[in-house]
Amino acid sequence: LRNRVMAPVEVPALGATMVALVVLAMSRILLAVSKNGAVAVAGIAAVMILGIAVLYAAKPKMSKNLIAGLALALGVAVLAGGVVAAVVGERSFHEEGHTGAIATLVSSPAPNSGIAQ
C-alpha cells in the first residue's frame, strides 16, 4: 500500500530536492571562484554532464548501475564543492566606475528637469 500511494510523491520530491541542492551548490562554487574561474567551472560541469549523456546514449546496454554511479559521483563532488565554497565565502565584487554616454545619461538628470542633485 505504501509503495502504491507514496512512491508517486516521494520519487519526484526527492528528485526535486536533489536538483535544488545541486543548483545551490553550483551557485556557491561559482560565487566563490574568480570571474574567469567561474567560466571554467561552469564549462567543466557542462562537459561532464554532456559526457555522461553521450556515454548513456552511445551504450544503451551499459549497466544502469555504472551510469547511476557516475551521476552520483558527479553529484557528490558538486555538493562537496558547494560546502567548501560556502565555508570560503563569496568573492568580492568591485563596483567599477561608470563611463560613457549611457552612464552619463543615467547618472545625471537633464538640465532644468526640476530634479535636485
Tab-separated table of N, CA and C in Angstrom:
chain	number	residue	atom	x	y	z
A	1	LEU	N	0.839	-1.196	0.000
A	1	LEU	CA	0.000	0.000	0.000
A	1	LEU	C	0.881	1.255	0.000
A	2	ARG	N	1.948	1.248	0.812
A	2	ARG	CA	2.801	2.439	0.883
A	2	ARG	C	3.462	2.708	-0.457
A	3	ASN	N	3.952	1.659	-1.137
A	3	ASN	CA	4.614	1.842	-2.426
A	3	ASN	C	3.667	2.374	-3.488
A	4	ARG	N	2.442	1.922	-3.474
A	4	ARG	CA	1.469	2.388	-4.461
A	4	ARG	C	1.042	3.818	-4.217
A	5	VAL	N	0.936	4.212	-2.975
A	5	VAL	CA	0.420	5.544	-2.655
A	5	VAL	C	1.531	6.590	-2.571
A	6	MET	N	2.625	6.272	-1.902
A	6	MET	CA	3.649	7.288	-1.631
A	6	MET	C	4.733	7.378	-2.695
A	7	ALA	N	5.022	6.325	-3.441
A	7	ALA	CA	6.096	6.368	-4.444
A	7	ALA	C	5.874	7.455	-5.487
A	8	PRO	N	4.645	7.655	-5.971
A	8	PRO	CA	4.458	8.741	-6.941
A	8	PRO	C	4.707	10.140	-6.362
A	9	VAL	N	4.727	10.267	-5.047
A	9	VAL	CA	5.012	11.550	-4.416
A	9	VAL	C	6.467	11.620	-3.971
A	10	GLU	N	6.985	10.543	-3.407
A	10	GLU	CA	8.346	10.540	-2.856
A	10	GLU	C	9.414	10.688	-3.932
A	11	VAL	N	9.290	9.986	-5.023
A	11	VAL	CA	10.328	9.988	-6.050
A	11	VAL	C	10.492	11.371	-6.676
A	12	PRO	N	9.422	12.027	-7.133
A	12	PRO	CA	9.603	13.380	-7.681
A	12	PRO	C	10.057	14.389	-6.625
A	13	ALA	N	9.585	14.252	-5.407
A	13	ALA	CA	10.003	15.181	-4.352
A	13	ALA	C	11.494	15.018	-4.044
A	14	LEU	N	11.965	13.788	-3.987
A	14	LEU	CA	13.386	13.540	-3.759
A	14	LEU	C	14.226	14.053	-4.933
A	15	GLY	N	13.743	13.839	-6.152
A	15	GLY	CA	14.443	14.336	-7.336
A	15	GLY	C	14.523	15.856	-7.353
A	16	ALA	N	13.423	16.526	-7.032
A	16	ALA	CA	13.407	17.996	-6.996
A	16	ALA	C	14.324	18.525	-5.903
A	17	THR	N	14.365	17.843	-4.772
A	17	THR	CA	15.245	18.260	-3.681
A	17	THR	C	16.705	18.125	-4.082
A	18	MET	N	17.049	17.031	-4.742
A	18	MET	CA	18.434	16.833	-5.176
A	18	MET	C	18.837	17.867	-6.226
A	19	VAL	N	17.944	18.165	-7.161
A	19	VAL	CA	18.242	19.189	-8.170
A	19	VAL	C	18.449	20.537	-7.500
A	20	ALA	N	17.610	20.881	-6.528
A	20	ALA	CA	17.754	22.151	-5.815
A	20	ALA	C	19.083	22.222	-5.065
A	21	LEU	N	19.488	21.125	-4.438
A	21	LEU	CA	20.768	21.107	-3.724
A	21	LEU	C	21.953	21.275	-4.673
A	22	VAL	N	21.896	20.631	-5.821
A	22	VAL	CA	22.986	20.752	-6.794
A	22	VAL	C	23.043	22.176	-7.348
A	23	VAL	N	21.895	22.773	-7.631
A	23	VAL	CA	21.867	24.159	-8.128
A	23	VAL	C	22.416	25.106	-7.072
A	24	LEU	N	22.031	24.926	-5.829
A	24	LEU	CA	22.541	25.763	-4.745
A	24	LEU	C	24.054	25.592	-4.583
A	25	ALA	N	24.520	24.360	-4.647
A	25	ALA	CA	25.956	24.108	-4.513
A	25	ALA	C	26.735	24.723	-5.673
A	26	MET	N	26.218	24.599	-6.891
A	26	MET	CA	26.905	25.198	-8.045
A	26	MET	C	26.935	26.719	-7.925
A	27	SER	N	25.880	27.323	-7.421
A	27	SER	CA	25.887	28.779	-7.273
A	27	SER	C	26.938	29.210	-6.257
A	28	ARG	N	27.071	28.462	-5.169
A	28	ARG	CA	28.099	28.792	-4.173
A	28	ARG	C	29.499	28.645	-4.764
A	29	ILE	N	29.696	27.592	-5.554
A	29	ILE	CA	31.005	27.386	-6.178
A	29	ILE	C	31.316	28.523	-7.137
A	30	LEU	N	30.359	28.881	-7.985
A	30	LEU	CA	30.589	29.933	-8.972
A	30	LEU	C	30.809	31.289	-8.317
A	31	LEU	N	30.194	31.536	-7.166
A	31	LEU	CA	30.400	32.807	-6.467
A	31	LEU	C	31.713	32.834	-5.698
A	32	ALA	N	32.253	31.669	-5.379
A	32	ALA	CA	33.486	31.621	-4.582
A	32	ALA	C	34.742	31.756	-5.438
A	33	VAL	N	34.679	31.338	-6.689
A	33	VAL	CA	35.870	31.397	-7.537
A	33	VAL	C	35.914	32.717	-8.288
A	34	SER	N	37.035	32.985	-8.938
A	34	SER	CA	37.189	34.235	-9.682
A	34	SER	C	36.251	34.260	-10.889
A	35	LYS	N	36.194	35.420	-11.532
A	35	LYS	CA	35.313	35.587	-12.685
A	35	LYS	C	35.656	34.582	-13.788
A	36	ASN	N	36.928	34.484	-14.133
A	36	ASN	CA	37.348	33.530	-15.158
A	36	ASN	C	37.260	32.088	-14.657
A	37	GLY	N	37.483	31.897	-13.359
A	37	GLY	CA	37.346	30.565	-12.773
A	37	GLY	C	35.912	30.072	-12.836
A	38	ALA	N	34.956	30.989	-12.677
A	38	ALA	CA	33.548	30.607	-12.750
A	38	ALA	C	33.195	30.116	-14.146
A	39	VAL	N	33.753	30.766	-15.157
A	39	VAL	CA	33.511	30.320	-16.537
A	39	VAL	C	34.101	28.924	-16.737
A	40	ALA	N	35.303	28.707	-16.217
A	40	ALA	CA	35.953	27.394	-16.351
A	40	ALA	C	35.168	26.318	-15.606
A	41	VAL	N	34.736	26.606	-14.395
A	41	VAL	CA	33.987	25.616	-13.603
A	41	VAL	C	32.670	25.279	-14.287
A	42	ALA	N	31.967	26.286	-14.783
A	42	ALA	CA	30.694	26.036	-15.469
A	42	ALA	C	30.922	25.222	-16.742
A	43	GLY	N	32.003	25.518	-17.455
A	43	GLY	CA	32.311	24.756	-18.665
A	43	GLY	C	32.641	23.307	-18.367
A	44	ILE	N	33.428	23.087	-17.331
A	44	ILE	CA	33.783	21.719	-16.940
A	44	ILE	C	32.544	20.945	-16.511
A	45	ALA	N	31.675	21.580	-15.742
A	45	ALA	CA	30.438	20.913	-15.310
A	45	ALA	C	29.570	20.557	-16.512
A	46	ALA	N	29.460	21.479	-17.477
A	46	ALA	CA	28.657	21.210	-18.672
A	46	ALA	C	29.242	20.058	-19.483
A	47	VAL	N	30.566	20.028	-19.626
A	47	VAL	CA	31.216	18.955	-20.380
A	47	VAL	C	31.021	17.611	-19.677
A	48	MET	N	31.085	17.605	-18.346
A	48	MET	CA	30.888	16.347	-17.617
A	48	MET	C	29.459	15.838	-17.767
A	49	ILE	N	28.486	16.739	-17.682
A	49	ILE	CA	27.085	16.333	-17.859
A	49	ILE	C	26.862	15.814	-19.277
A	50	LEU	N	27.408	16.532	-20.262
A	50	LEU	CA	27.281	16.102	-21.650
A	50	LEU	C	27.974	14.756	-21.860
A	51	GLY	N	29.133	14.571	-21.229
A	51	GLY	CA	29.852	13.312	-21.363
A	51	GLY	C	29.054	12.130	-20.829
A	52	ILE	N	28.419	12.316	-19.686
A	52	ILE	CA	27.588	11.239	-19.134
A	52	ILE	C	26.408	10.955	-20.054
A	53	ALA	N	25.804	11.999	-20.629
A	53	ALA	CA	24.670	11.810	-21.539
A	53	ALA	C	25.099	11.094	-22.823
A	54	VAL	N	26.260	11.468	-23.360
A	54	VAL	CA	26.761	10.809	-24.573
A	54	VAL	C	27.093	9.356	-24.276
A	55	LEU	N	27.709	9.103	-23.136
A	55	LEU	CA	28.032	7.730	-22.743
A	55	LEU	C	26.767	6.893	-22.631
A	56	TYR	N	25.743	7.465	-22.048
A	56	TYR	CA	24.468	6.751	-21.897
A	56	TYR	C	23.818	6.497	-23.250
A	57	ALA	N	23.889	7.485	-24.157
A	57	ALA	CA	23.267	7.324	-25.475
A	57	ALA	C	24.056	6.366	-26.361
A	58	ALA	N	25.371	6.384	-26.239
A	58	ALA	CA	26.201	5.543	-27.102
A	58	ALA	C	26.148	4.073	-26.696
A	59	LYS	N	26.001	3.814	-25.452
A	59	LYS	CA	25.984	2.433	-24.952
A	59	LYS	C	24.693	2.186	-24.171
A	60	PRO	N	23.576	2.036	-24.879
A	60	PRO	CA	22.305	1.871	-24.156
A	60	PRO	C	22.234	0.599	-23.313
A	61	LYS	N	23.052	-0.390	-23.649
A	61	LYS	CA	23.020	-1.629	-22.870
A	61	LYS	C	24.013	-1.612	-21.719
A	62	MET	N	24.657	-0.451	-21.505
A	62	MET	CA	25.600	-0.333	-20.396
A	62	MET	C	24.838	-0.471	-19.077
A	63	SER	N	25.521	-0.969	-18.096
A	63	SER	CA	24.903	-1.198	-16.801
A	63	SER	C	24.311	0.095	-16.240
A	64	LYS	N	23.086	0.028	-15.823
A	64	LYS	CA	22.429	1.190	-15.216
A	64	LYS	C	23.132	1.584	-13.923
A	65	ASN	N	23.736	0.601	-13.256
A	65	ASN	CA	24.457	0.898	-12.020
A	65	ASN	C	25.690	1.753	-12.289
A	66	LEU	N	26.367	1.527	-13.415
A	66	LEU	CA	27.534	2.327	-13.766
A	66	LEU	C	27.130	3.771	-14.036
A	67	ILE	N	26.067	3.958	-14.798
A	67	ILE	CA	25.575	5.310	-15.094
A	67	ILE	C	25.137	5.994	-13.800
A	68	ALA	N	24.412	5.281	-12.956
A	68	ALA	CA	23.969	5.868	-11.684
A	68	ALA	C	25.168	6.201	-10.802
A	69	GLY	N	26.189	5.361	-10.820
A	69	GLY	CA	27.390	5.624	-10.034
A	69	GLY	C	28.125	6.861	-10.516
A	70	LEU	N	28.240	7.037	-11.840
A	70	LEU	CA	28.879	8.241	-12.385
A	70	LEU	C	28.094	9.503	-12.019
A	71	ALA	N	26.781	9.425	-12.165
A	71	ALA	CA	25.946	10.579	-11.819
A	71	ALA	C	26.030	10.877	-10.319
A	72	LEU	N	26.058	9.839	-9.508
A	72	LEU	CA	26.171	10.031	-8.066
A	72	LEU	C	27.518	10.641	-7.695
A	73	ALA	N	28.583	10.163	-8.334
A	73	ALA	CA	29.914	10.721	-8.058
A	73	ALA	C	29.966	12.195	-8.442
A	74	LEU	N	29.397	12.551	-9.585
A	74	LEU	CA	29.348	13.950	-10.011
A	74	LEU	C	28.537	14.784	-9.023
A	75	GLY	N	27.399	14.261	-8.583
A	75	GLY	CA	26.563	14.987	-7.629
A	75	GLY	C	27.244	15.187	-6.286
A	76	VAL	N	27.912	14.149	-5.794
A	76	VAL	CA	28.619	14.264	-4.511
A	76	VAL	C	29.768	15.255	-4.626
A	77	ALA	N	30.470	15.236	-5.769
A	77	ALA	CA	31.572	16.186	-5.968
A	77	ALA	C	31.050	17.621	-5.975
A	78	VAL	N	29.939	17.849	-6.627
A	78	VAL	CA	29.359	19.203	-6.671
A	78	VAL	C	28.893	19.623	-5.279
A	79	LEU	N	28.246	18.725	-4.557
A	79	LEU	CA	27.778	19.069	-3.207
A	79	LEU	C	28.947	19.333	-2.265
A	80	ALA	N	29.995	18.541	-2.354
A	80	ALA	CA	31.178	18.769	-1.516
A	80	ALA	C	31.833	20.099	-1.880
A	81	GLY	N	31.940	20.381	-3.166
A	81	GLY	CA	32.490	21.663	-3.593
A	81	GLY	C	31.635	22.825	-3.131
A	82	GLY	N	30.330	22.643	-3.118
A	82	GLY	CA	29.430	23.688	-2.634
A	82	GLY	C	29.602	23.959	-1.153
A	83	VAL	N	29.804	22.921	-0.378
A	83	VAL	CA	30.031	23.095	1.062
A	83	VAL	C	31.341	23.837	1.299
A	84	VAL	N	32.391	23.426	0.592
A	84	VAL	CA	33.681	24.104	0.730
A	84	VAL	C	33.572	25.562	0.295
A	85	ALA	N	32.894	25.812	-0.808
A	85	ALA	CA	32.736	27.177	-1.301
A	85	ALA	C	31.904	28.026	-0.340
A	86	ALA	N	30.916	27.427	0.302
A	86	ALA	CA	30.119	28.176	1.270
A	86	ALA	C	30.953	28.562	2.480
A	87	VAL	N	31.864	27.686	2.887
A	87	VAL	CA	32.745	27.994	4.013
A	87	VAL	C	33.729	29.101	3.632
A	88	VAL	N	34.267	29.034	2.409
A	88	VAL	CA	35.214	30.043	1.936
A	88	VAL	C	34.529	31.397	1.801
A	89	GLY	N	33.315	31.411	1.319
A	89	GLY	CA	32.576	32.659	1.141
A	89	GLY	C	32.671	33.165	-0.284
A	90	GLU	N	31.910	34.218	-0.555
A	90	GLU	CA	31.871	34.788	-1.893
A	90	GLU	C	33.101	35.635	-2.168
A	91	ARG	N	33.427	35.769	-3.444
A	91	ARG	CA	34.498	36.682	-3.818
A	91	ARG	C	33.970	38.102	-3.696
A	92	SER	N	34.867	39.058	-3.649
A	92	SER	CA	34.418	40.449	-3.526
A	92	SER	C	34.086	40.986	-4.910
A	93	PHE	N	32.998	41.696	-4.987
A	93	PHE	CA	32.566	42.317	-6.226
A	93	PHE	C	32.857	43.799	-6.118
A	94	HIS	N	33.640	44.327	-7.044
A	94	HIS	CA	34.008	45.735	-7.019
A	94	HIS	C	33.124	46.500	-7.985
A	95	GLU	N	32.605	47.614	-7.499
A	95	GLU	CA	31.807	48.486	-8.350
A	95	GLU	C	32.760	49.288	-9.215
A	96	GLU	N	32.673	49.108	-10.503
A	96	GLU	CA	33.559	49.831	-11.402
A	96	GLU	C	32.963	51.193	-11.734
A	97	GLY	N	33.825	52.129	-12.023
A	97	GLY	CA	33.366	53.472	-12.358
A	97	GLY	C	32.557	53.477	-13.640
A	98	HIS	N	31.532	54.303	-13.666
A	98	HIS	CA	30.670	54.394	-14.835
A	98	HIS	C	31.262	55.404	-15.803
A	99	THR	N	31.427	55.006	-17.023
A	99	THR	CA	31.903	55.912	-18.057
A	99	THR	C	31.068	55.713	-19.296
A	100	GLY	N	31.119	56.683	-20.159
A	100	GLY	CA	30.409	56.568	-21.422
A	100	GLY	C	29.126	57.374	-21.415
A	101	ALA	N	28.537	57.502	-22.595
A	101	ALA	CA	27.357	58.340	-22.780
A	101	ALA	C	26.147	57.794	-22.037
A	102	ILE	N	25.940	56.487	-22.056
A	102	ILE	CA	24.766	55.912	-21.402
A	102	ILE	C	24.858	56.094	-19.894
A	103	ALA	N	26.043	55.869	-19.327
A	103	ALA	CA	26.210	56.056	-17.890
A	103	ALA	C	25.986	57.511	-17.512
A	104	THR	N	26.413	58.437	-18.354
A	104	THR	CA	26.200	59.862	-18.083
A	104	THR	C	24.721	60.181	-18.123
A	105	LEU	N	24.008	59.634	-19.084
A	105	LEU	CA	22.576	59.889	-19.186
A	105	LEU	C	21.820	59.329	-17.990
A	106	VAL	N	22.227	58.160	-17.538
A	106	VAL	CA	21.529	57.509	-16.436
A	106	VAL	C	21.879	58.169	-15.105
A	107	SER	N	23.137	58.566	-14.925
A	107	SER	CA	23.558	59.032	-13.612
A	107	SER	C	23.271	60.503	-13.347
A	108	SER	N	23.107	61.329	-14.367
A	108	SER	CA	22.850	62.750	-14.117
A	108	SER	C	21.552	63.164	-14.764
A	109	PRO	N	20.692	63.883	-14.020
A	109	PRO	CA	19.420	64.312	-14.573
A	109	PRO	C	19.642	65.413	-15.641
A	110	ALA	N	18.666	65.550	-16.497
A	110	ALA	CA	18.745	66.563	-17.552
A	110	ALA	C	18.689	67.960	-16.924
A	111	PRO	N	19.336	68.946	-17.580
A	111	PRO	CA	19.264	70.312	-17.069
A	111	PRO	C	17.823	70.810	-17.086
A	112	ASN	N	17.485	71.618	-16.096
A	112	ASN	CA	16.150	72.212	-15.971
A	112	ASN	C	15.048	71.166	-15.855
A	113	SER	N	15.373	70.000	-15.317
A	113	SER	CA	14.347	68.962	-15.185
A	113	SER	C	13.614	69.070	-13.857
A	114	GLY	N	14.121	69.911	-12.986
A	114	GLY	CA	13.489	70.064	-11.687
A	114	GLY	C	13.919	69.022	-10.692
A	115	ILE	N	14.847	68.174	-11.064
A	115	ILE	CA	15.342	67.134	-10.153
A	115	ILE	C	16.610	67.666	-9.496
A	116	ALA	N	16.588	67.723	-8.170
A	116	ALA	CA	17.740	68.223	-7.438
A	116	ALA	C	18.839	67.172	-7.428
A	117	GLN	N	20.081	67.651	-7.518
A	117	GLN	CA	21.197	66.701	-7.490
A	117	GLN	C	21.688	66.504	-6.102
